Structures are given as structure tokens and as C-alpha cells.
């Protein structure tokens, strides 16, 4: 039982990371109908920004955190104007290819500026974790889980209760109708990119103390997060969260009880199973009805 | 001016002969070229930088001492991207330059396996740092190893753990790539010979984000010592921290990656009091000390095996070509195999007929972040 609890905690922790990045995928997909393959690189860039301000310049952790998130908001604006906006009237394919190009550009730019060395980033807490009975709770994973839960409620409140959230929803559901109702579609898409970049950055900042800061950190997480969005139901916010958590738990238990070397395989096995038996994902029906 | 038939014919002949003349002139060019496949990008880009620095330092020393066959030596570097397709592409680019007389391959066995068929086809000497024993035992006469292979590291880890630390219940953890699999096999075989078969033999995939299931498996196995073969420092850092967080404090003797600079930086205190087999240990010999000083002065970073083996590879290759008096691949090969008692940064080179230059390992301890030389264990077989 101790083993199960420990695995469950770790699975939820790592799943929460996937969920945060998956959320960014979903929001952009809903607003623009394209998949942003640079979402993982948003996490990586934010982590490096944090290293620059917190480690290299020695600025306070909280201030570096806020600056890094601010930097990500700016990156969201640049990404929207430089990658999406010029191609907005084209089919989804050129936009997707542009996001892949942007992801390569981002990772190689960081490599050129900062070098290939992986970096260590301290977490929010001095205590690495707490022992709760037989289960060790890593403080950084606890924070990641807490932030994910908070974001679930925040997203619900933001998208369902605020005017801006409703405008964003309207834009994602029918751009022409939203435009006819006086909503500035391009502004809404801009806000979506900013929010997604900040979310991706938040995931990177939270996971960096656990996985270290490296050029590859974003792409590794993004691949799983992408699988999570499909499992959850592409385009569904709750689906991204559930898909991410499910993926984290499945791969952790799969590694513990079946095979460690094939840990990554379980995630993609589940993905293949969903694509065959339930391609719309867990929450797919709602999306189908909406369409 | 009127173009005669004779002028036209002469022009055609000159045109046809020109590429050959240029190639021949390049082959007899002002420098002797050595090709190097190195991870300039990808997960091992940091260690790749150290490798290039090591090779360049050796090249400087060779050139200061008169060069190779009276000419200055030059290093041509291609990025292997830390991937198997990357190194195959990098090597093919280098191999297409006919004036390159010898090459440096990878420290990663899996990459050496990937490039090995092309090495055999080309038929020129390639210096490697990959430690999978099979690399020099699969009929490829052009591979020459500048680090002790894993059959030695496995034996040294087992012997040190069993006979010096007195531990009998072993958990063996290794990556599932060529390096890790071969290392894990060598260690378990050595443990069986010593009468202590492992209680857990656990593989893991590279670039894992979480090792909780592995740590829990070690905990449940009841092992009183851990032996490991990690390929990437990121993985080692994450594992080390989770191992300590989940309360596993058994002695740990690891393959060389456990004492390399990046791993020490990433894992920090989680690696204190661990042991490692190290092909490069600064205090193990005069030649090692000399390389350590040279590297520190030039690069301002502590030296490790990532930089020491390319340093030795360039030094030995240059010495072999000078001794052979020719850039003929067969003659260089013969000269390398005749090298005995050659003092290198990694140790004393005595090449055997398989192309293995080193036959033993150092044991070092992580003493609060400082790597302290303990002893050298050499084998004669």
C-alpha cells in the first residue's frame, strides 16, 4: 500500500506537469485550430529566463519568477505576431510547420546564447520535501499539484464567469460570429497566445527544480502533453487536465509493475488505444456536440 | 583569338585532369588533417565541448613538438548531434575528405556501433571512447579504444564493492542503450564470478523524467549496495536526488559518469560519499597530473574523462603516424598496435591486438563534492 501511495503521488505530480503544458496546447487549438508545437519550448525558455535572473544576476526568486512570466507574455505577443498572424488566412498546415520552425529557432537560440550546459535551479522551498507516514512528498511536486488545481478553478472562473473569458470562448467557437458581435478576434487570439505562453512558462518554472534546466526539457514534456491532450479530448480544458494526470499515473504505475525501460511506451500505448477506440478522447462528446 | 582543334583538346585534358591535380595537391597539403565527430548540439553538447577542448590541447602540443611528419596537424570537427543518425552523417562528411588520415569517434558506444559499418568500409583508423566491450571484438580492425572497456569497469566495481566494501547484495541499474546494457551485463557477470549474483538487475530508458519506480524497486529488493551505469548526467542527477529523498542510503559504486563534472554539478550533495570507477583520475599518475594542469589553465574547468580521452587519442594517433612514417592506414594501424607503456592522461597505454589501449580502472570517492583518488586496479587479461 505504501508503494501504491508513493507511486500515486509521483504519478499525479508528473501528470500535473503534462497537464499544465497540455492546457497551453488546448487553448491555442481552440482559438486558432492549429497545434502549437513550440509549446514545450515555452517551458524551456521560461526556465532559462529564471536561471538568468535568479542564478546569474542573483535577483530575488519571486521577482525573477514574475519577470520570467512577464518575459513569456512578451514571447506570446512576438509568437502571435511573428508566427501565427502572417499565416492566419492560410490552412492549418503552414501554421503548424511555422510553429515547428519556431520551436527549432527557440531551442537553438537558447543554445547559442546560453550554451549547452544543463543548469540547476532551486525550488520555492528550502525543504526538499516532507515525510507523511510512509510517503515522501516532494515539495516541488506538491507545489505543481497545487498550481494545477488552482488553475482548474481559475480557468473555470475565467472562461465561464468573466466577460473576457466569454469573448475568448466565443472567438474559439466561431470567429465570424464573434467578429459580427463586435469582438476583436485578433486581440482575443493575441490574448490566447499570451496566456498559453505564460502557462507553458509556468510549467517550465515549476518543473525546472525537479528535472534541471536543459535545452531538451521542453520537448520531452511537450510530447507527453500532446498525447495527454488527445487522450483528454483535443480542445477540451478539463480533458487536458485529466489526460495529463492520467498519463502521469499510468506511466508511473506501468513502470513500477510492468517494465521501467518501456515507461514511455505505456503513454503512447494508451494514446494509440484512444486513437483506435475513442479518437475523440475522454471528453470528446462535448466537442462533437459543439462542432 | 582563334581556337584551334589542338587548343580545344588541351583544354579538355586540362579540365579533366584539374580535379585530380587539386585533390592530389590537397592530399599533399600543408597540414595533416584529423577528423572528429563530436556532440556540438544535443543532450551531450556540454561534454562535447570538453572533448573538443581536450583534442585541441593535444593538437597544440603535437604542433609545438614539430607536428605530424613535419607538417602542422589540423582538426576538422563535425557535429554528431548526440544521435546515431547524426554521427553517421558527421562521419560520412568527414570520410568524404580523402586527406583526413585518422578520426576521433564517440565516447558513446551506441554511436560507435552506428558508425562502425562505415568505418569498416572506409578502412582508416578511428579512435573511440565508447566502452562497450563488443566494439573491439566484432572484427572491425579500424577501431582503437582510449578508455578501458566495461568488462574492466564491471570487474572493478564488483571487486571493490565485494572485497573492499564487503557488500554482497547488489542492485544493478543501467540504461538500456548499448553502453548501459553492456556495462550492466559485465557487472552482473563479474558479481556472479565473485559468488554474489545481483538481487536486482534493472534497466531504464534514457532521458527519463522520474525514477521513483526504480528507487522503490531498489528499496524492495533489500540490496545493500548499488552498482550503476548511467549514460546521461541529467538522468543520473534526477535519480541521485530521488534515491536520497526516498531514503535509500546504501553505498553506491557507479560507472565513470558518476564522477563527471556535469553530474557533480546537477546532483550536488546527493552524490556525496559515492564511489566511481574513473578512467581519468587527476592524481593517478604524473601524466594525468600534467594533463589536469594543462586543461585547468586553458579551459578553467576541472578535467574529466570527456576531455582526457580525446587528448590521448590525438597524442597517440600523432605518435603512431610519426612512428609509421606514413599516412597509410595499414601502417598507422600497425604502429598503434605496437604502442606499449605510453603514458597518457587516462593511464598507461598497452594496445592489444583488439585495439584496446587500457586494461584497468581507478576507483575514486566523492568526498563532499571533491573527487579523491583511492586506488588503481589493473588486469593483465
XYZ file of C-alpha atoms in Angstrom:
672
model
C 0.000 0.000 0.000
C 2.901 2.348 0.839
C 4.308 1.661 -2.581
C 0.968 2.429 -4.258
C 0.619 5.728 -2.411
C 4.154 6.793 -3.254
C 3.644 5.921 -6.916
C 0.284 7.675 -6.970
C 1.781 10.877 -5.598
C 4.650 10.830 -8.089
C 2.306 9.954 -10.962
C -0.018 12.827 -10.139
C 2.955 15.175 -9.747
C 4.485 14.377 -13.123
C 0.990 14.220 -14.653
C 0.289 17.733 -13.388
C 3.312 18.949 -15.360
C 1.941 17.329 -18.515
C -1.455 18.868 -17.739
C -0.040 22.397 -17.482
C 1.663 22.155 -20.864
C -1.363 20.372 -22.355
C -3.527 23.273 -21.252
C -1.438 25.592 -23.415
C -1.892 23.249 -26.396
C -5.647 23.205 -25.909
C -6.128 26.944 -25.519
C -4.258 27.731 -28.730
C -6.003 24.918 -30.579
C -9.402 26.236 -29.511
C -8.575 29.772 -30.569
C -6.763 29.095 -33.828
C -7.476 25.464 -34.800
C -3.765 24.704 -35.010
C -1.405 22.808 -32.751
C 1.464 24.880 -31.409
C 4.491 22.589 -31.449
C 6.593 25.265 -29.752
C 4.562 24.935 -26.544
C 7.301 22.799 -24.941
C 9.929 25.377 -25.845
C 7.920 27.999 -23.942
C 8.647 25.960 -20.798
C 12.333 25.771 -21.638
C 12.686 29.498 -22.398
C 10.974 30.452 -19.123
C 13.282 28.168 -17.144
C 16.353 29.749 -18.756
C 14.983 33.245 -18.069
C 14.644 32.222 -14.440
C 18.248 30.985 -14.388
C 19.448 34.282 -15.856
C 17.641 36.456 -13.309
C 17.684 34.256 -10.226
C 21.035 32.446 -10.545
C 23.245 34.586 -12.777
C 22.063 38.024 -11.657
C 21.153 36.902 -8.134
C 17.812 38.711 -8.085
C 15.166 37.591 -5.546
C 13.441 34.340 -6.508
C 9.914 35.768 -6.543
C 10.980 38.747 -8.639
C 12.822 36.520 -11.120
C 9.712 34.316 -11.266
C 7.499 37.280 -12.143
C 9.989 38.650 -14.672
C 10.243 35.229 -16.320
C 6.447 35.048 -16.608
C 6.406 38.627 -17.940
C 9.024 37.600 -20.488
C 6.804 34.713 -21.528
C 3.857 37.086 -22.030
C 6.088 39.136 -24.320
C 7.162 35.981 -26.130
C 3.468 35.144 -26.586
C 2.949 38.512 -28.295
C 6.004 38.066 -30.528
C 4.970 34.494 -31.340
C 1.478 35.592 -32.312
C 2.708 38.466 -34.477
C 5.661 36.620 -35.986
C 4.397 33.076 -36.439
C 0.583 32.963 -36.419
C -0.604 36.351 -37.634
C 1.136 36.401 -41.052
C -0.295 32.935 -41.803
C -3.752 33.346 -40.250
C -5.614 33.162 -43.570
C -3.757 30.063 -44.725
C -4.728 26.467 -43.989
C -3.659 24.902 -40.691
C -0.656 23.110 -42.224
C 1.618 26.119 -42.889
C 0.879 27.408 -39.389
C 1.783 24.073 -37.802
C 5.009 23.939 -39.814
C 5.749 27.508 -38.727
C 5.324 26.506 -35.063
C 7.755 23.602 -35.591
C 10.194 26.058 -37.149
C 9.714 28.427 -34.233
C 10.399 25.620 -31.757
C 13.690 24.816 -33.520
C 14.567 28.515 -33.580
C 13.825 28.931 -29.874
C 15.833 25.907 -28.739
C 18.807 26.754 -30.932
C 18.698 30.424 -29.942
C 18.884 29.471 -26.267
C 21.681 27.034 -27.114
C 23.599 29.763 -28.926
C 23.066 32.360 -26.190
C 23.348 30.265 -23.072
C 25.368 27.247 -24.168
C 24.592 23.565 -23.795
C 25.240 23.230 -20.049
C 22.287 21.934 -18.024
C 21.603 24.233 -15.104
C 20.430 23.705 -11.553
C 17.531 25.817 -10.328
C 16.461 25.855 -6.698
C 12.813 25.296 -5.857
C 10.487 27.659 -3.978
C 11.075 25.912 -0.679
C 14.223 25.304 1.345
C 12.842 21.944 2.467
C 13.089 19.440 -0.393
C 10.034 17.558 0.858
C 8.102 16.125 3.783
C 7.674 12.572 5.026
C 3.979 11.872 5.542
C 3.837 8.412 7.092
C 5.303 6.028 4.532
C 5.043 8.507 1.667
C 7.652 11.103 0.791
C 6.080 14.226 -0.667
C 8.472 16.245 -2.797
C 7.770 19.900 -2.049
C 8.143 20.917 -5.677
C 5.665 18.268 -6.829
C 3.272 19.433 -4.093
C 3.536 22.944 -5.487
C 2.986 21.696 -9.052
C -0.155 19.808 -7.991
C -1.438 22.822 -6.051
C -0.875 25.145 -9.003
C -2.628 22.723 -11.353
C -5.662 22.518 -9.051
C -5.694 26.307 -8.713
C -5.542 26.657 -12.494
C -8.528 24.337 -12.933
C -10.627 26.684 -10.792
C -9.083 29.785 -12.318
C -9.806 28.581 -15.850
C -13.390 27.751 -14.912
C -13.888 31.180 -13.362
C -12.077 32.995 -16.156
C -13.781 31.303 -19.088
C -17.279 30.956 -17.566
C -17.638 33.994 -15.315
C -15.710 36.847 -16.898
C -16.599 38.832 -19.998
C -13.097 38.465 -21.386
C -13.259 34.692 -20.907
C -16.610 34.546 -22.685
C -15.228 36.624 -25.534
C -12.307 34.202 -25.809
C -14.728 31.268 -25.841
C -16.874 32.930 -28.466
C -13.805 33.549 -30.627
C -12.683 29.953 -30.320
C -16.160 28.640 -31.220
C -16.983 30.857 -34.197
C -14.651 33.639 -35.267
C -17.037 35.127 -37.845
C -19.936 35.318 -35.433
C -17.683 36.743 -32.710
C -16.496 39.387 -35.134
C -20.086 40.264 -36.065
C -20.823 40.723 -32.361
C -18.039 43.313 -32.138
C -15.367 41.148 -30.574
C -11.877 41.893 -31.830
C -10.845 38.417 -32.967
C -7.186 39.295 -33.466
C -6.996 40.742 -29.925
C -8.609 37.606 -28.490
C -6.124 35.398 -30.343
C -3.297 37.592 -29.105
C -4.529 37.170 -25.507
C -4.760 33.400 -26.036
C -1.145 33.239 -27.204
C -0.031 35.338 -24.230
C -1.947 33.123 -21.786
C -0.624 29.923 -23.391
C 2.951 31.165 -23.323
C 2.585 32.117 -19.668
C 1.066 28.704 -18.878
C 3.867 26.901 -20.715
C 6.379 29.092 -18.921
C 4.755 28.380 -15.562
C 5.092 24.634 -16.217
C 8.764 25.117 -17.065
C 9.457 27.194 -13.964
C 7.745 24.662 -11.728
C 9.367 21.576 -13.200
C 12.893 23.002 -13.619
C 13.969 22.376 -9.988
C 12.994 18.707 -10.444
C 14.226 17.935 -13.982
C 17.000 20.578 -14.235
C 17.114 23.291 -16.873
C 18.209 21.998 -20.251
C 17.541 22.675 -23.910
C 15.662 19.374 -24.212
C 13.430 19.784 -21.163
C 10.562 21.339 -23.115
C 10.389 18.897 -25.988
C 10.366 15.868 -23.678
C 7.432 17.218 -21.689
C 5.591 18.538 -24.742
C 5.496 15.146 -26.402
C 3.693 13.654 -23.400
C 1.500 16.733 -23.029
C 0.459 16.399 -26.662
C -0.518 12.770 -26.010
C -2.419 13.962 -22.933
C -4.481 16.431 -24.979
C -5.503 13.685 -27.392
C -6.385 11.322 -24.550
C -8.364 14.030 -22.775
C -10.126 15.148 -25.937
C -8.424 17.688 -28.147
C -9.723 21.152 -27.491
C -11.124 20.450 -24.039
C -9.660 22.216 -20.990
C -10.846 19.625 -18.470
C -9.692 16.909 -20.865
C -6.170 18.305 -20.914
C -6.007 18.232 -17.112
C -7.497 14.742 -16.786
C -5.446 13.443 -19.729
C -2.221 14.785 -18.265
C -2.879 13.375 -14.810
C -3.980 10.018 -16.252
C -0.868 9.797 -18.380
C 1.419 10.557 -15.433
C -0.253 7.954 -13.237
C -0.398 5.292 -15.985
C 3.265 5.584 -16.916
C 4.399 5.610 -13.275
C 2.391 2.500 -12.381
C 3.299 0.855 -15.691
C 6.967 1.406 -14.928
C 6.633 0.064 -11.395
C 4.560 -3.034 -12.132
C 5.327 -3.945 -15.743
C 8.569 -2.504 -17.100
C 10.754 0.502 -16.338
C 12.509 0.680 -19.746
C 9.120 0.784 -21.515
C 7.756 3.569 -19.313
C 7.418 5.991 -22.221
C 5.844 3.195 -24.247
C 2.849 2.980 -21.889
C 1.952 6.608 -22.507
C 1.952 6.111 -26.245
C 0.254 2.716 -25.988
C -2.632 4.447 -24.215
C -2.571 7.127 -26.908
C -2.803 4.512 -29.677
C -5.625 2.734 -27.829
C -7.555 6.013 -27.602
C -6.948 6.800 -31.252
C -8.369 3.399 -32.204
C -11.258 3.014 -29.770
C -12.112 6.577 -28.764
C -10.444 9.040 -31.099
C -12.431 11.952 -29.684
C -10.772 11.397 -26.276
C -12.344 11.227 -22.818
C -14.334 14.446 -23.139
C -14.768 14.203 -26.877
C -18.565 14.149 -26.981
C -18.893 17.713 -25.811
C -16.542 18.832 -28.533
C -18.506 16.856 -31.110
C -21.766 18.448 -29.966
C -20.204 21.872 -30.118
C -18.937 21.263 -33.627
C 41.940 34.788 -80.974
C 41.209 31.662 -82.967
C 40.563 28.422 -81.076
C 42.354 25.560 -82.838
C 41.464 21.884 -82.506
C 44.713 21.373 -80.572
C 43.870 24.177 -78.106
C 40.424 22.658 -77.614
C 41.863 19.179 -76.928
C 44.415 20.629 -74.500
C 41.616 22.460 -72.707
C 39.569 19.274 -72.334
C 42.584 17.356 -70.967
C 43.372 20.162 -68.536
C 39.749 20.264 -67.411
C 39.650 16.527 -66.814
C 42.999 16.482 -65.029
C 42.335 19.508 -62.827
C 40.207 17.810 -60.128
C 42.778 15.035 -59.762
C 45.642 17.514 -59.579
C 43.771 19.616 -56.993
C 42.859 16.547 -54.900
C 46.414 15.300 -55.073
C 47.726 18.718 -54.107
C 45.296 18.835 -51.193
C 46.374 15.351 -50.119
C 49.948 16.559 -50.049
C 48.759 19.804 -48.472
C 50.339 21.931 -45.847
C 48.601 20.202 -42.943
C 47.806 16.712 -41.741
C 44.086 16.505 -41.062
C 42.355 14.623 -38.260
C 38.560 14.363 -38.338
C 36.492 14.486 -35.171
C 32.811 13.630 -34.669
C 31.678 15.474 -31.542
C 28.315 16.351 -29.983
C 28.243 20.100 -30.603
C 24.453 20.033 -30.181
C 22.023 17.689 -28.406
C 21.937 16.317 -24.850
C 25.710 15.749 -24.711
C 26.663 19.156 -26.112
C 28.301 20.191 -22.859
C 30.560 17.144 -22.665
C 31.177 17.556 -26.403
C 32.688 20.940 -25.710
C 35.063 19.369 -23.198
C 36.008 16.666 -25.728
C 36.840 19.255 -28.383
C 38.927 21.221 -25.881
C 40.852 18.068 -24.958
C 41.558 17.247 -28.611
C 42.608 20.823 -29.372
C 45.016 20.912 -26.433
C 46.677 17.714 -27.670
C 46.851 19.110 -31.180
C 48.572 22.256 -29.902
C 51.126 20.132 -28.059
C 51.717 17.957 -31.125
C 52.200 21.008 -33.345
C 54.550 22.637 -30.823
C 56.620 19.451 -30.813
C 57.046 19.545 -34.585
C 53.678 18.309 -35.842
C 52.992 15.103 -37.737
C 55.511 14.014 -40.384
C 56.959 17.516 -40.255
C 53.630 19.196 -41.013
C 51.217 21.021 -38.730
C 48.167 18.988 -37.715
C 44.631 20.311 -38.161
C 41.362 19.214 -36.534
C 38.203 19.052 -38.665
C 35.105 18.866 -36.432
C 31.640 17.674 -37.450
C 28.598 17.816 -35.152
C 27.191 14.351 -34.352
C 24.119 15.920 -32.675
C 24.398 13.301 -29.886
C 22.365 10.933 -32.044
C 23.130 7.804 -34.032
C 21.914 9.214 -37.382
C 23.842 12.383 -36.520
C 27.150 10.601 -36.105
C 26.637 8.533 -39.244
C 26.100 11.757 -41.191
C 29.019 13.517 -39.483
C 31.357 10.624 -40.200
C 30.269 10.364 -43.837
C 31.013 14.086 -44.285
C 34.478 13.619 -42.809
C 35.110 10.352 -44.666
C 34.435 12.076 -47.980
C 37.508 14.247 -47.375
C 40.261 11.978 -48.640
C 43.033 13.987 -46.980
C 41.844 13.148 -43.455
C 44.223 10.485 -42.164
C 42.535 9.455 -38.921
C 39.386 10.151 -36.936
C 38.015 10.543 -33.436
C 34.637 8.872 -32.960
C 32.349 8.993 -29.972
C 32.534 8.329 -26.250
C 29.069 6.769 -26.598
C 29.069 3.089 -27.526
C 25.698 3.271 -29.211
C 27.033 5.920 -31.599
C 30.188 3.937 -32.308
C 28.019 0.927 -33.173
C 26.059 3.132 -35.573
C 29.156 4.402 -37.383
C 31.128 1.116 -37.244
C 29.964 -0.299 -40.644
C 31.077 2.915 -42.384
C 34.400 2.811 -40.526
C 34.974 -0.719 -41.798
C 34.072 0.330 -45.340
C 36.420 3.345 -45.244
C 39.361 1.434 -43.765
C 41.032 4.236 -41.827
C 41.855 4.324 -38.100
C 39.144 5.711 -35.809
C 39.871 6.449 -32.137
C 36.912 5.820 -29.846
C 35.892 6.354 -26.235
C 32.846 4.038 -26.188
C 33.299 1.324 -23.578
C 31.029 -1.495 -24.809
C 33.498 -4.433 -24.912
C 31.968 -5.694 -28.184
C 33.193 -2.660 -30.120
C 36.736 -4.013 -30.341
C 35.637 -7.633 -30.546
C 33.403 -7.630 -33.612
C 36.002 -7.868 -36.358
C 36.381 -4.149 -37.019
C 40.143 -3.683 -37.098
C 39.929 0.110 -37.501
C 38.533 0.934 -34.064
C 41.046 1.815 -31.336
C 39.830 2.406 -27.811
C 41.203 5.082 -25.491
C 39.258 4.184 -22.387
C 39.166 0.865 -20.526
C 36.201 -1.207 -21.704
C 33.243 -2.131 -19.500
C 34.409 -5.671 -18.893
C 37.095 -3.980 -16.763
C 34.813 -1.404 -15.171
C 32.297 -4.126 -14.274
C 35.041 -6.232 -12.710
C 36.492 -3.267 -10.818
C 33.073 -2.163 -9.495
C 32.301 -5.728 -8.388
C 35.705 -6.343 -6.845
C 35.731 -3.029 -4.971
C 32.193 -3.436 -3.673
C 32.563 -7.057 -2.634
C 36.164 -7.192 -1.407
C 36.818 -3.642 -0.174
C 33.351 -2.504 0.970
C 32.281 -6.040 1.950
C 28.812 -5.875 0.353
C 27.138 -8.931 -1.161
C 23.539 -7.984 -2.064
C 23.767 -5.951 -5.244
C 21.225 -3.911 -7.143
C 22.467 -3.260 -10.681
C 20.960 -0.277 -12.515
C 21.805 0.538 -16.118
C 20.497 2.434 -19.116
C 19.090 0.261 -21.887
C 21.334 1.655 -24.632
C 24.429 -0.205 -25.890
C 26.691 1.297 -23.230
C 24.384 0.633 -20.312
C 23.349 -2.845 -21.401
C 26.950 -3.959 -21.939
C 28.033 -2.384 -18.648
C 25.178 -3.963 -16.730
C 25.989 -7.371 -18.218
C 29.689 -7.010 -17.383
C 28.878 -6.086 -13.792
C 26.385 -8.894 -13.232
C 28.812 -11.391 -14.791
C 31.634 -10.175 -12.539
C 29.363 -10.400 -9.477
C 28.400 -13.960 -10.366
C 32.077 -14.883 -10.623
C 32.614 -13.454 -7.156
C 29.710 -15.538 -5.844
C 27.335 -12.588 -5.312
C 24.651 -12.663 -8.014
C 22.675 -9.420 -8.159
C 19.322 -9.281 -6.342
C 18.020 -6.711 -8.847
C 19.033 -6.099 -12.460
C 17.128 -3.014 -13.570
C 17.284 -1.192 -16.912
C 15.856 2.267 -17.630
C 15.337 4.313 -20.806
C 17.500 7.395 -21.363
C 16.009 10.846 -20.695
C 13.605 9.604 -18.024
C 11.900 12.332 -16.037
C 11.151 10.253 -12.996
C 12.931 7.366 -11.247
C 10.508 6.734 -8.386
C 9.598 3.204 -9.614
C 13.301 2.368 -9.922
C 14.149 3.673 -6.448
C 11.229 1.762 -4.934
C 12.348 -1.416 -6.719
C 15.843 -0.998 -5.233
C 14.330 -0.416 -1.802
C 12.151 -3.515 -2.063
C 14.970 -5.714 -3.339
C 16.781 -5.479 0.014
C 20.040 -4.638 -1.758
C 22.870 -3.382 0.448
C 24.880 -1.843 -2.409
C 24.116 -0.264 -5.762
C 26.150 -0.538 -8.961
C 25.150 1.704 -11.855
C 25.770 2.512 -15.500
C 24.245 5.891 -16.409
C 24.669 7.364 -19.889
C 23.354 10.907 -19.370
C 24.135 13.182 -16.452
C 20.569 14.565 -16.352
C 19.248 11.083 -15.620
C 21.927 10.466 -13.042
C 21.153 13.766 -11.313
C 17.403 13.129 -11.128
C 17.924 9.541 -9.922
C 20.500 10.520 -7.282
C 18.205 13.129 -5.771
C 15.174 10.845 -5.752
C 17.244 7.996 -4.291
C 18.256 10.094 -1.309
C 14.812 11.712 -0.939
C 13.187 8.295 -0.722
C 15.618 7.291 1.994
C 17.942 4.892 0.179
C 21.445 5.451 1.558
C 23.234 2.245 0.630
C 26.780 2.508 -0.794
C 26.830 3.268 -4.495
C 29.623 2.452 -6.931
C 28.981 3.850 -10.391
C 30.416 3.888 -13.878
C 32.548 6.923 -14.898
C 29.582 9.256 -15.426
C 29.053 9.385 -11.645
C 32.197 11.476 -11.235
C 31.986 13.727 -14.257
C 31.706 17.469 -13.817
C 28.135 17.892 -15.042
C 26.818 15.097 -12.833
C 28.522 16.569 -9.774
C 27.011 19.971 -10.513
C 23.486 18.650 -11.100
C 23.240 16.105 -8.281
C 25.265 18.024 -5.684
C 25.094 16.523 -2.183
C 23.025 13.566 -3.443
C 26.266 12.088 -4.789
C 28.375 12.685 -1.664
C 30.138 9.543 -0.431
C 29.507 7.624 -3.631
C 32.298 5.768 -5.414
C 33.052 5.686 -9.071
C 35.298 3.903 -11.456
C 37.134 6.628 -13.290
C 39.307 6.132 -16.292
C 40.627 9.631 -15.622
C 41.718 10.495 -12.093
C 43.939 13.534 -11.771
C 46.156 12.149 -9.038
C 46.599 8.673 -10.510
C 49.839 9.346 -12.458
C 52.278 12.076 -13.467
C 50.829 12.214 -16.995
C 47.315 12.614 -15.554
C 48.501 15.427 -13.301
C 50.215 17.169 -16.221
C 47.067 16.961 -18.348
C 44.977 18.194 -15.418
C 47.134 21.290 -15.014
C 47.213 21.999 -18.754
C 43.430 21.652 -19.020
C 42.660 23.764 -15.955
C 44.973 26.535 -17.136
C 43.467 26.573 -20.621
C 39.768 25.846 -20.029
C 39.348 26.955 -16.379
C 37.293 23.853 -15.641
C 38.280 20.673 -13.805
C 39.278 17.969 -16.286
C 37.379 14.692 -16.626
C 37.246 11.702 -18.947
C 35.275 13.635 -21.572
C 38.382 15.682 -22.312
C 41.151 13.251 -21.373
C 40.400 10.509 -23.891
C 40.346 12.810 -26.954
C 43.584 14.337 -25.630
C 45.190 10.905 -25.517
C 43.628 9.860 -28.840
C 45.162 12.779 -30.737
C 48.508 12.345 -28.950
C 48.693 8.604 -29.663
C 47.471 8.953 -33.259
C 50.118 11.601 -33.952
C 52.821 9.486 -32.330
C 51.726 6.429 -34.331
C 51.788 8.304 -37.677
C 55.211 9.696 -36.868
C 56.435 6.245 -35.932
C 54.917 4.717 -39.078
C 56.491 7.488 -41.148
C 53.460 7.365 -43.395
C 49.758 8.174 -43.524
C 48.991 4.764 -44.999
C 46.090 3.421 -42.848
C 47.534 -0.092 -42.525
C 50.877 1.276 -41.366
C 49.201 3.609 -38.846
C 47.202 0.659 -37.520
C 50.345 -1.408 -37.115
C 52.084 1.461 -35.307
C 49.148 1.952 -32.882
C 49.094 -1.742 -32.004
C 52.838 -1.615 -31.263
C 52.384 1.157 -28.688
C 53.381 -0.092 -25.218
C 53.917 1.684 -21.895
C 52.790 5.007 -23.396
C 51.974 7.421 -20.546
C 48.611 9.073 -21.234
C 46.216 11.215 -19.225
C 43.893 8.197 -18.889
C 46.642 5.793 -17.877
C 49.414 3.723 -19.405
C 48.584 2.569 -22.925
C 49.468 -1.002 -23.894
C 47.497 -1.759 -27.051
C 46.372 -5.328 -27.539
C 45.519 -6.919 -30.877
C 41.838 -5.983 -30.467
C 42.649 -2.280 -30.327
C 42.120 -1.814 -26.582
C 44.737 0.524 -25.131
C 43.836 0.438 -21.432
C 43.152 -2.538 -19.156
C 42.285 -1.172 -15.748
C 40.387 1.476 -13.816
C 40.828 3.892 -10.959
C 38.472 3.938 -8.014
C 37.609 7.404 -6.747
C 35.368 8.706 -3.985
C 33.117 11.753 -3.932
C 34.250 13.436 -0.735
C 31.741 16.285 -0.271
C 31.929 17.157 -3.944
C 35.665 16.669 -4.290
C 36.810 13.653 -6.276
C 39.521 11.820 -4.360
C 41.674 9.099 -5.941
C 41.562 5.843 -3.986
C 43.345 3.138 -5.960
C 44.022 1.734 -9.423
C 43.068 -1.816 -10.310
C 44.805 -3.238 -13.404
C 44.092 -6.514 -15.171
C 46.502 -8.429 -17.357
C 43.942 -10.382 -19.411
